[in-house]
Amino acid sequence: MSGPEASHTDSRARRTTPGTPGEERTPGEERTGTRLDLPMGGMDSPLGTVGEAGGARAAREACANLHTEAHPRTATDPRTAAQPHDHDHERDNANANARGHAVPAGPLPEGPVAHDELARLRRIHRRGPGYDAMREHLRRTHLLALCGEPGSGRGWTALALLAELAETTGGGVWRLGAAPGPGAGSGAEHPAPVGEKTARGHGYLLELPTDPADFGAAGPEARLDRLRAHFAEHEAFCVVLVSGVSGVSGVSGGEAADRLLRGRRHAVPYEPPAAADVLDAHLADLLADEPPELIRRARASAVSAEVTEALGLEEPLPGEAARLAGHLAEHARGALSEAELLAHCRSFAPRQAREWFAEAARPGTLPAALPALRRAAQRIALAVFNGSAHSLTAEAAELLAWELAVTLDPQYAPGRPPFTAPADALPSVARAVPGEGVEDLGEAAVPVRTVWFQGRGLAPAVLFEVWDNHHNTRGPMARWLRGLCDDPRPQVWVRAAVAAGVLSARDYLYGLTELLLPLARGDSPVQRMAAATALAEASRDADVCPAVAGLLSGWAAGGDERERETAALAHGYGLAAGSVTASLEELARIAATDGGSTASYSAVRLLAGAQPGTVLARLTHWLGDTRRSRRDLALLTVLRAVGTRTSHLWGLREVPELAPYAAWPLATALLAARPQCRAALAELLRAALTWARSAEAAEDALVGWMRRAAGDERQLAVLCDFLPLLAQEGHEPLDARAAARIREVLEAL
């Protein structure tokens, strides 16, 4: 045989290894297993086809929600959350004192409302939607039930309504505390304080009990009927505060609010005024006697990026706005430093979380406690799945509610109410808002309903409050997270793994035993990938990173295949070893025992990270290494880069440069986003084409790479610009054998 055909045959039979002149592969070597194959028959991850599409979006959102660096370990410690000058646990701005701060939580203070307090109320109260209609209802029926959450300003609005009507009759305003129970017959006839009679033309504010058992068999409607008749008879007025909002049992007593609002006789849902209006009114009042410059300074601080970020709330409740106004006023006067102001602001979201879980912490039998447990589960699930599909959040909440219920009473198996309205419940239970979004499914994205906390500070505050201050909740939460980490959908397991890592960093000893080790030793590859993700996330904490690095080093050198695979996967994030270079060295050690399958996947994940130049330099260095495992690792990594979609190689750090090319193979994305990588990529691909062990696999990979680019003009332009560089080495043309390899690839298209 002669001519071109003979040259073609000769080039396939003789492949020279770069750096080792004269090393050739004979046809017999094909039969001895020396050919380098891509692992798992292709470019898939160790998860196969499971767990990739959508992982990038899930990881990005999970890290943004729960990033450990933004939330110190002591953020929700009750001993440190309230700094000096901070008045703890405000109930709402109905109880504000003369300094603009609210008094500690507890029953409404009983007795007449002082004239100076009413005068201040008239100065700074801001009317919310429906105020005029509420005043007319109260004037006509003598009784109004305001259904809203504590801190929403409902108490202040109630006092404003009563003061306005009492002023027309010359009466005063009284606080009565909680309405008497069904056994307090005298209370129904004379709801005023002991020794007093209900006075004509006076206004009375009281609060409905939060325990449904206090209503008796007749329920809250009958209680309000009796109160309405009493106050109408005495030509007086009464506003009753009821915790809860329409359609939601989201806070204590929400069930009563639901019943009353459905009846539509006495109750109206309370909508608070805009927080900005409340804040401005309080600032104007607190700084009324100060130079105008101070109020301008306070208003500027209120909208500054530093204060907004520290608050972590999109819009404070009116009670929170009143408290914030007090801090801003003190800062404007010079009584608070910038650091102290921001410390106060960072306590708002943790304070809300403490108030939420104080309700669930009350003891009781399971049937009575189940609504509160379900609300707690919804808040925790939203903290993990914040911004995700509502269906995933609701399902995760039900799974956690079951874990919490069997922890409280192991002999009771709770069911699920089949006809609840979770789409309405979640937003109101957890200060959240519904929205519309998309979920990535690889080649396409599908629309989904989403739900978000109203503020970035709430998700970590919820998780840390439960984990740090409610120890008996850790067990059910750990079991719940481990179950989620075995879900094949990356929209589920990625978020659960990041949360597991964040929590493990706060208590590594507990997290290692209850979360990390069970996942790493699980039979499911998804669990091991989740364990690796959690370990990498936990290692962001500087105090925890050495412990994680030591653990992974032991696993890498040990004989347990599952632990060794978990270690290789964890080093793919470039966090646990302290640097990308150190992670690559650990992967090289592991490649000596696993054939480079998992190690090359993690190496290409590092190549998709923030330091591709570091990775490419190390891969090029390995080509000249005398150890074949390192040469193979370099070749496998670059071939994976040719065939693996960029979005499948997500990490735990943002790489915005690659975002426009998420659907492209990583090699193409790097050529487009980081032109400085072109020479190193060309050298590595030339080596793969000419190396005896890798040439056939490289041909297959390059054929697929070029075919994929042929269907996209942008990718094709990038590749066409790169191929001439691949076809020459420095200023010299490629040698005959390498040129033949590229011709074969092009002919195969």
PDB file of N, CA and C in Angstrom, residues 221-290:
ATOM      1  N   GLU A 221     -66.507  34.322  67.856  1.00  0.00           N
ATOM      2  CA  GLU A 221     -67.601  35.168  67.368  1.00  0.00           C
ATOM      3  C   GLU A 221     -68.570  35.510  68.492  1.00  0.00           C
ATOM      4  N   ALA A 222     -68.919  34.501  69.316  1.00  0.00           N
ATOM      5  CA  ALA A 222     -69.848  34.754  70.417  1.00  0.00           C
ATOM      6  C   ALA A 222     -69.246  35.725  71.432  1.00  0.00           C
ATOM      7  N   ARG A 223     -67.941  35.604  71.674  1.00  0.00           N
ATOM      8  CA  ARG A 223     -67.288  36.520  72.597  1.00  0.00           C
ATOM      9  C   ARG A 223     -67.413  37.968  72.094  1.00  0.00           C
ATOM     10  N   LEU A 224     -67.159  38.170  70.819  1.00  0.00           N
ATOM     11  CA  LEU A 224     -67.248  39.515  70.274  1.00  0.00           C
ATOM     12  C   LEU A 224     -68.690  40.005  70.206  1.00  0.00           C
ATOM     13  N   ASP A 225     -69.626  39.108  69.997  1.00  0.00           N
ATOM     14  CA  ASP A 225     -71.033  39.522  70.017  1.00  0.00           C
ATOM     15  C   ASP A 225     -71.397  40.119  71.368  1.00  0.00           C
ATOM     16  N   ARG A 226     -70.971  39.456  72.467  1.00  0.00           N
ATOM     17  CA  ARG A 226     -71.282  39.958  73.804  1.00  0.00           C
ATOM     18  C   ARG A 226     -70.599  41.298  74.062  1.00  0.00           C
ATOM     19  N   LEU A 227     -69.314  41.396  73.618  1.00  0.00           N
ATOM     20  CA  LEU A 227     -68.603  42.657  73.806  1.00  0.00           C
ATOM     21  C   LEU A 227     -69.254  43.795  73.014  1.00  0.00           C
ATOM     22  N   ARG A 228     -69.670  43.510  71.788  1.00  0.00           N
ATOM     23  CA  ARG A 228     -70.307  44.555  70.973  1.00  0.00           C
ATOM     24  C   ARG A 228     -71.583  45.052  71.634  1.00  0.00           C
ATOM     25  N   ALA A 229     -72.382  44.103  72.129  1.00  0.00           N
ATOM     26  CA  ALA A 229     -73.627  44.500  72.782  1.00  0.00           C
ATOM     27  C   ALA A 229     -73.346  45.347  74.019  1.00  0.00           C
ATOM     28  N   HIS A 230     -72.323  44.962  74.773  1.00  0.00           N
ATOM     29  CA  HIS A 230     -71.992  45.704  75.988  1.00  0.00           C
ATOM     30  C   HIS A 230     -71.576  47.137  75.677  1.00  0.00           C
ATOM     31  N   PHE A 231     -70.680  47.311  74.736  1.00  0.00           N
ATOM     32  CA  PHE A 231     -70.187  48.657  74.450  1.00  0.00           C
ATOM     33  C   PHE A 231     -71.235  49.502  73.728  1.00  0.00           C
ATOM     34  N   ALA A 232     -72.068  48.886  72.926  1.00  0.00           N
ATOM     35  CA  ALA A 232     -73.140  49.643  72.281  1.00  0.00           C
ATOM     36  C   ALA A 232     -74.127  50.153  73.324  1.00  0.00           C
ATOM     37  N   GLU A 233     -74.398  49.319  74.324  1.00  0.00           N
ATOM     38  CA  GLU A 233     -75.320  49.731  75.387  1.00  0.00           C
ATOM     39  C   GLU A 233     -74.769  50.934  76.149  1.00  0.00           C
ATOM     40  N   HIS A 234     -73.447  50.991  76.340  1.00  0.00           N
ATOM     41  CA  HIS A 234     -72.838  52.089  77.087  1.00  0.00           C
ATOM     42  C   HIS A 234     -72.374  53.220  76.182  1.00  0.00           C
ATOM     43  N   GLU A 235     -72.694  53.141  74.894  1.00  0.00           N
ATOM     44  CA  GLU A 235     -72.305  54.167  73.921  1.00  0.00           C
ATOM     45  C   GLU A 235     -70.804  54.436  73.988  1.00  0.00           C
ATOM     46  N   ALA A 236     -70.058  53.331  74.134  1.00  0.00           N
ATOM     47  CA  ALA A 236     -68.595  53.388  74.151  1.00  0.00           C
ATOM     48  C   ALA A 236     -68.065  52.632  72.928  1.00  0.00           C
ATOM     49  N   PHE A 237     -66.770  52.649  72.767  1.00  0.00           N
ATOM     50  CA  PHE A 237     -66.155  52.037  71.594  1.00  0.00           C
ATOM     51  C   PHE A 237     -65.048  51.087  72.040  1.00  0.00           C
ATOM     52  N   CYS A 238     -64.884  50.008  71.306  1.00  0.00           N
ATOM     53  CA  CYS A 238     -63.854  49.023  71.651  1.00  0.00           C
ATOM     54  C   CYS A 238     -63.191  48.505  70.376  1.00  0.00           C
ATOM     55  N   VAL A 239     -61.871  48.457  70.399  1.00  0.00           N
ATOM     56  CA  VAL A 239     -61.111  47.806  69.328  1.00  0.00           C
ATOM     57  C   VAL A 239     -60.409  46.599  69.939  1.00  0.00           C
ATOM     58  N   VAL A 240     -60.587  45.438  69.302  1.00  0.00           N
ATOM     59  CA  VAL A 240     -59.996  44.182  69.761  1.00  0.00           C
ATOM     60  C   VAL A 240     -58.877  43.791  68.799  1.00  0.00           C
ATOM     61  N   LEU A 241     -57.705  43.509  69.338  1.00  0.00           N
ATOM     62  CA  LEU A 241     -56.573  43.060  68.521  1.00  0.00           C
ATOM     63  C   LEU A 241     -56.591  41.541  68.422  1.00  0.00           C
ATOM     64  N   VAL A 242     -56.531  41.035  67.199  1.00  0.00           N
ATOM     65  CA  VAL A 242     -56.541  39.594  66.943  1.00  0.00           C
ATOM     66  C   VAL A 242     -55.313  39.262  66.111  1.00  0.00           C
ATOM     67  N   SER A 243     -54.517  38.294  66.581  1.00  0.00           N
ATOM     68  CA  SER A 243     -53.310  37.910  65.846  1.00  0.00           C
ATOM     69  C   SER A 243     -53.677  36.992  64.694  1.00  0.00           C
ATOM     70  N   GLY A 244     -53.219  37.362  63.492  1.00  0.00           N
ATOM     71  CA  GLY A 244     -53.478  36.546  62.317  1.00  0.00           C
ATOM     72  C   GLY A 244     -54.000  37.386  61.185  1.00  0.00           C
ATOM     73  N   VAL A 245     -53.978  36.818  59.981  1.00  0.00           N
ATOM     74  CA  VAL A 245     -54.472  37.508  58.805  1.00  0.00           C
ATOM     75  C   VAL A 245     -55.373  36.584  58.020  1.00  0.00           C
ATOM     76  N   SER A 246     -56.082  37.119  57.091  1.00  0.00           N
ATOM     77  CA  SER A 246     -57.102  36.372  56.368  1.00  0.00           C
ATOM     78  C   SER A 246     -56.517  35.178  55.645  1.00  0.00           C
ATOM     79  N   GLY A 247     -57.153  34.007  55.833  1.00  0.00           N
ATOM     80  CA  GLY A 247     -56.768  32.818  55.108  1.00  0.00           C
ATOM     81  C   GLY A 247     -55.513  32.156  55.618  1.00  0.00           C
ATOM     82  N   VAL A 248     -54.925  32.643  56.703  1.00  0.00           N
ATOM     83  CA  VAL A 248     -53.644  32.138  57.149  1.00  0.00           C
ATOM     84  C   VAL A 248     -53.665  31.918  58.653  1.00  0.00           C
ATOM     85  N   SER A 249     -53.174  30.760  59.051  1.00  0.00           N
ATOM     86  CA  SER A 249     -52.921  30.547  60.468  1.00  0.00           C
ATOM     87  C   SER A 249     -51.438  30.732  60.694  1.00  0.00           C
ATOM     88  N   GLY A 250     -50.962  31.887  60.379  1.00  0.00           N
ATOM     89  CA  GLY A 250     -49.531  32.123  60.306  1.00  0.00           C
ATOM     90  C   GLY A 250     -48.898  32.563  61.599  1.00  0.00           C
ATOM     91  N   VAL A 251     -49.657  33.065  62.551  1.00  0.00           N
ATOM     92  CA  VAL A 251     -49.091  33.487  63.821  1.00  0.00           C
ATOM     93  C   VAL A 251     -50.025  33.015  64.907  1.00  0.00           C
ATOM     94  N   SER A 252     -49.620  33.229  66.155  1.00  0.00           N
ATOM     95  CA  SER A 252     -50.449  32.784  67.274  1.00  0.00           C
ATOM     96  C   SER A 252     -51.860  33.327  67.145  1.00  0.00           C
ATOM     97  N   GLY A 253     -52.827  32.451  67.310  1.00  0.00           N
ATOM     98  CA  GLY A 253     -54.211  32.884  67.233  1.00  0.00           C
ATOM     99  C   GLY A 253     -54.714  33.081  65.828  1.00  0.00           C
ATOM    100  N   GLY A 254     -53.955  32.666  64.834  1.00  0.00           N
ATOM    101  CA  GLY A 254     -54.390  32.851  63.463  1.00  0.00           C
ATOM    102  C   GLY A 254     -55.693  32.144  63.157  1.00  0.00           C
ATOM    103  N   GLU A 255     -55.935  31.022  63.847  1.00  0.00           N
ATOM    104  CA  GLU A 255     -57.187  30.302  63.622  1.00  0.00           C
ATOM    105  C   GLU A 255     -58.386  31.174  63.982  1.00  0.00           C
ATOM    106  N   ALA A 256     -58.280  31.917  65.071  1.00  0.00           N
ATOM    107  CA  ALA A 256     -59.370  32.812  65.468  1.00  0.00           C
ATOM    108  C   ALA A 256     -59.575  33.895  64.423  1.00  0.00           C
ATOM    109  N   ALA A 257     -58.476  34.443  63.895  1.00  0.00           N
ATOM    110  CA  ALA A 257     -58.598  35.466  62.863  1.00  0.00           C
ATOM    111  C   ALA A 257     -59.309  34.926  61.637  1.00  0.00           C
ATOM    112  N   ASP A 258     -58.979  33.697  61.251  1.00  0.00           N
ATOM    113  CA  ASP A 258     -59.645  33.092  60.095  1.00  0.00           C
ATOM    114  C   ASP A 258     -61.154  33.030  60.303  1.00  0.00           C
ATOM    115  N   ARG A 259     -61.551  32.544  61.485  1.00  0.00           N
ATOM    116  CA  ARG A 259     -62.985  32.402  61.742  1.00  0.00           C
ATOM    117  C   ARG A 259     -63.690  33.748  61.747  1.00  0.00           C
ATOM    118  N   LEU A 260     -63.058  34.720  62.378  1.00  0.00           N
ATOM    119  CA  LEU A 260     -63.704  36.030  62.468  1.00  0.00           C
ATOM    120  C   LEU A 260     -63.800  36.707  61.109  1.00  0.00           C
ATOM    121  N   LEU A 261     -62.762  36.571  60.302  1.00  0.00           N
ATOM    122  CA  LEU A 261     -62.791  37.213  58.988  1.00  0.00           C
ATOM    123  C   LEU A 261     -63.764  36.533  58.047  1.00  0.00           C
ATOM    124  N   ARG A 262     -63.913  35.221  58.203  1.00  0.00           N
ATOM    125  CA  ARG A 262     -64.916  34.542  57.376  1.00  0.00           C
ATOM    126  C   ARG A 262     -66.325  34.993  57.740  1.00  0.00           C
ATOM    127  N   GLY A 263     -66.534  35.273  59.054  1.00  0.00           N
ATOM    128  CA  GLY A 263     -67.861  35.719  59.473  1.00  0.00           C
ATOM    129  C   GLY A 263     -68.205  37.120  59.006  1.00  0.00           C
ATOM    130  N   ARG A 264     -67.202  38.001  58.833  1.00  0.00           N
ATOM    131  CA  ARG A 264     -67.366  39.350  58.285  1.00  0.00           C
ATOM    132  C   ARG A 264     -68.309  40.225  59.112  1.00  0.00           C
ATOM    133  N   ARG A 265     -68.473  39.927  60.398  1.00  0.00           N
ATOM    134  CA  ARG A 265     -69.354  40.773  61.215  1.00  0.00           C
ATOM    135  C   ARG A 265     -68.574  41.828  61.976  1.00  0.00           C
ATOM    136  N   HIS A 266     -67.441  41.405  62.565  1.00  0.00           N
ATOM    137  CA  HIS A 266     -66.699  42.321  63.432  1.00  0.00           C
ATOM    138  C   HIS A 266     -65.284  42.606  62.939  1.00  0.00           C
ATOM    139  N   ALA A 267     -64.701  41.697  62.165  1.00  0.00           N
ATOM    140  CA  ALA A 267     -63.260  41.738  61.913  1.00  0.00           C
ATOM    141  C   ALA A 267     -62.934  42.291  60.537  1.00  0.00           C
ATOM    142  N   VAL A 268     -61.789  42.955  60.465  1.00  0.00           N
ATOM    143  CA  VAL A 268     -61.229  43.413  59.193  1.00  0.00           C
ATOM    144  C   VAL A 268     -59.749  43.071  59.193  1.00  0.00           C
ATOM    145  N   PRO A 269     -59.186  42.719  58.036  1.00  0.00           N
ATOM    146  CA  PRO A 269     -57.739  42.494  57.978  1.00  0.00           C
ATOM    147  C   PRO A 269     -56.999  43.819  58.036  1.00  0.00           C
ATOM    148  N   TYR A 270     -55.960  43.861  58.833  1.00  0.00           N
ATOM    149  CA  TYR A 270     -55.218  45.106  59.002  1.00  0.00           C
ATOM    150  C   TYR A 270     -54.069  45.172  58.009  1.00  0.00           C
ATOM    151  N   GLU A 271     -53.985  46.258  57.277  1.00  0.00           N
ATOM    152  CA  GLU A 271     -52.870  46.520  56.369  1.00  0.00           C
ATOM    153  C   GLU A 271     -52.079  47.694  56.916  1.00  0.00           C
ATOM    154  N   PRO A 272     -50.809  47.483  57.184  1.00  0.00           N
ATOM    155  CA  PRO A 272     -50.018  48.552  57.829  1.00  0.00           C
ATOM    156  C   PRO A 272     -49.670  49.665  56.854  1.00  0.00           C
ATOM    157  N   PRO A 273     -49.357  50.832  57.376  1.00  0.00           N
ATOM    158  CA  PRO A 273     -48.856  51.916  56.519  1.00  0.00           C
ATOM    159  C   PRO A 273     -47.453  51.583  56.025  1.00  0.00           C
ATOM    160  N   ALA A 274     -46.996  52.321  55.040  1.00  0.00           N
ATOM    161  CA  ALA A 274     -45.651  52.100  54.505  1.00  0.00           C
ATOM    162  C   ALA A 274     -44.610  52.355  55.581  1.00  0.00           C
ATOM    163  N   ALA A 275     -43.634  51.466  55.662  1.00  0.00           N
ATOM    164  CA  ALA A 275     -42.601  51.596  56.691  1.00  0.00           C
ATOM    165  C   ALA A 275     -41.819  52.899  56.539  1.00  0.00           C
ATOM    166  N   ALA A 276     -41.605  53.330  55.299  1.00  0.00           N
ATOM    167  CA  ALA A 276     -40.854  54.573  55.088  1.00  0.00           C
ATOM    168  C   ALA A 276     -41.580  55.766  55.692  1.00  0.00           C
ATOM    169  N   ASP A 277     -42.914  55.771  55.590  1.00  0.00           N
ATOM    170  CA  ASP A 277     -43.679  56.869  56.180  1.00  0.00           C
ATOM    171  C   ASP A 277     -43.587  56.850  57.700  1.00  0.00           C
ATOM    172  N   VAL A 278     -43.678  55.635  58.278  1.00  0.00           N
ATOM    173  CA  VAL A 278     -43.580  55.504  59.734  1.00  0.00           C
ATOM    174  C   VAL A 278     -42.202  55.951  60.209  1.00  0.00           C
ATOM    175  N   LEU A 279     -41.172  55.501  59.515  1.00  0.00           N
ATOM    176  CA  LEU A 279     -39.808  55.871  59.887  1.00  0.00           C
ATOM    177  C   LEU A 279     -39.613  57.379  59.844  1.00  0.00           C
ATOM    178  N   ASP A 280     -40.087  58.000  58.774  1.00  0.00           N
ATOM    179  CA  ASP A 280     -39.889  59.442  58.630  1.00  0.00           C
ATOM    180  C   ASP A 280     -40.641  60.211  59.710  1.00  0.00           C
ATOM    181  N   ALA A 281     -41.856  59.760  60.045  1.00  0.00           N
ATOM    182  CA  ALA A 281     -42.630  60.443  61.079  1.00  0.00           C
ATOM    183  C   ALA A 281     -41.936  60.351  62.435  1.00  0.00           C
ATOM    184  N   HIS A 282     -41.396  59.184  62.769  1.00  0.00           N
ATOM    185  CA  HIS A 282     -40.711  59.028  64.047  1.00  0.00           C
ATOM    186  C   HIS A 282     -39.427  59.847  64.091  1.00  0.00           C
ATOM    187  N   LEU A 283     -38.689  59.869  62.988  1.00  0.00           N
ATOM    188  CA  LEU A 283     -37.470  60.680  62.963  1.00  0.00           C
ATOM    189  C   LEU A 283     -37.789  62.160  63.155  1.00  0.00           C
ATOM    190  N   ALA A 284     -38.845  62.616  62.463  1.00  0.00           N
ATOM    191  CA  ALA A 284     -39.215  64.029  62.590  1.00  0.00           C
ATOM    192  C   ALA A 284     -39.584  64.374  64.021  1.00  0.00           C
ATOM    193  N   ASP A 285     -40.259  63.441  64.709  1.00  0.00           N
ATOM    194  CA  ASP A 285     -40.662  63.709  66.085  1.00  0.00           C
ATOM    195  C   ASP A 285     -39.472  63.629  67.041  1.00  0.00           C
ATOM    196  N   LEU A 286     -38.623  62.614  66.865  1.00  0.00           N
ATOM    197  CA  LEU A 286     -37.496  62.431  67.770  1.00  0.00           C
ATOM    198  C   LEU A 286     -36.474  63.561  67.645  1.00  0.00           C
ATOM    199  N   LEU A 287     -36.335  64.120  66.446  1.00  0.00           N
ATOM    200  CA  LEU A 287     -35.327  65.151  66.205  1.00  0.00           C
ATOM    201  C   LEU A 287     -35.950  66.528  65.992  1.00  0.00           C
ATOM    202  N   ALA A 288     -37.174  66.698  66.479  1.00  0.00           N
ATOM    203  CA  ALA A 288     -37.886  67.968  66.253  1.00  0.00           C
ATOM    204  C   ALA A 288     -37.146  69.161  66.871  1.00  0.00           C
ATOM    205  N   ASP A 289     -36.478  68.927  67.992  1.00  0.00           N
ATOM    206  CA  ASP A 289     -35.810  70.035  68.679  1.00  0.00           C
ATOM    207  C   ASP A 289     -34.326  70.142  68.328  1.00  0.00           C
ATOM    208  N   GLU A 290     -33.878  69.333  67.361  1.00  0.00           N
ATOM    209  CA  GLU A 290     -32.471  69.340  66.980  1.00  0.00           C
ATOM    210  C   GLU A 290     -32.267  70.177  65.715  1.00  0.00           C
TER     211      GLU A 290
END
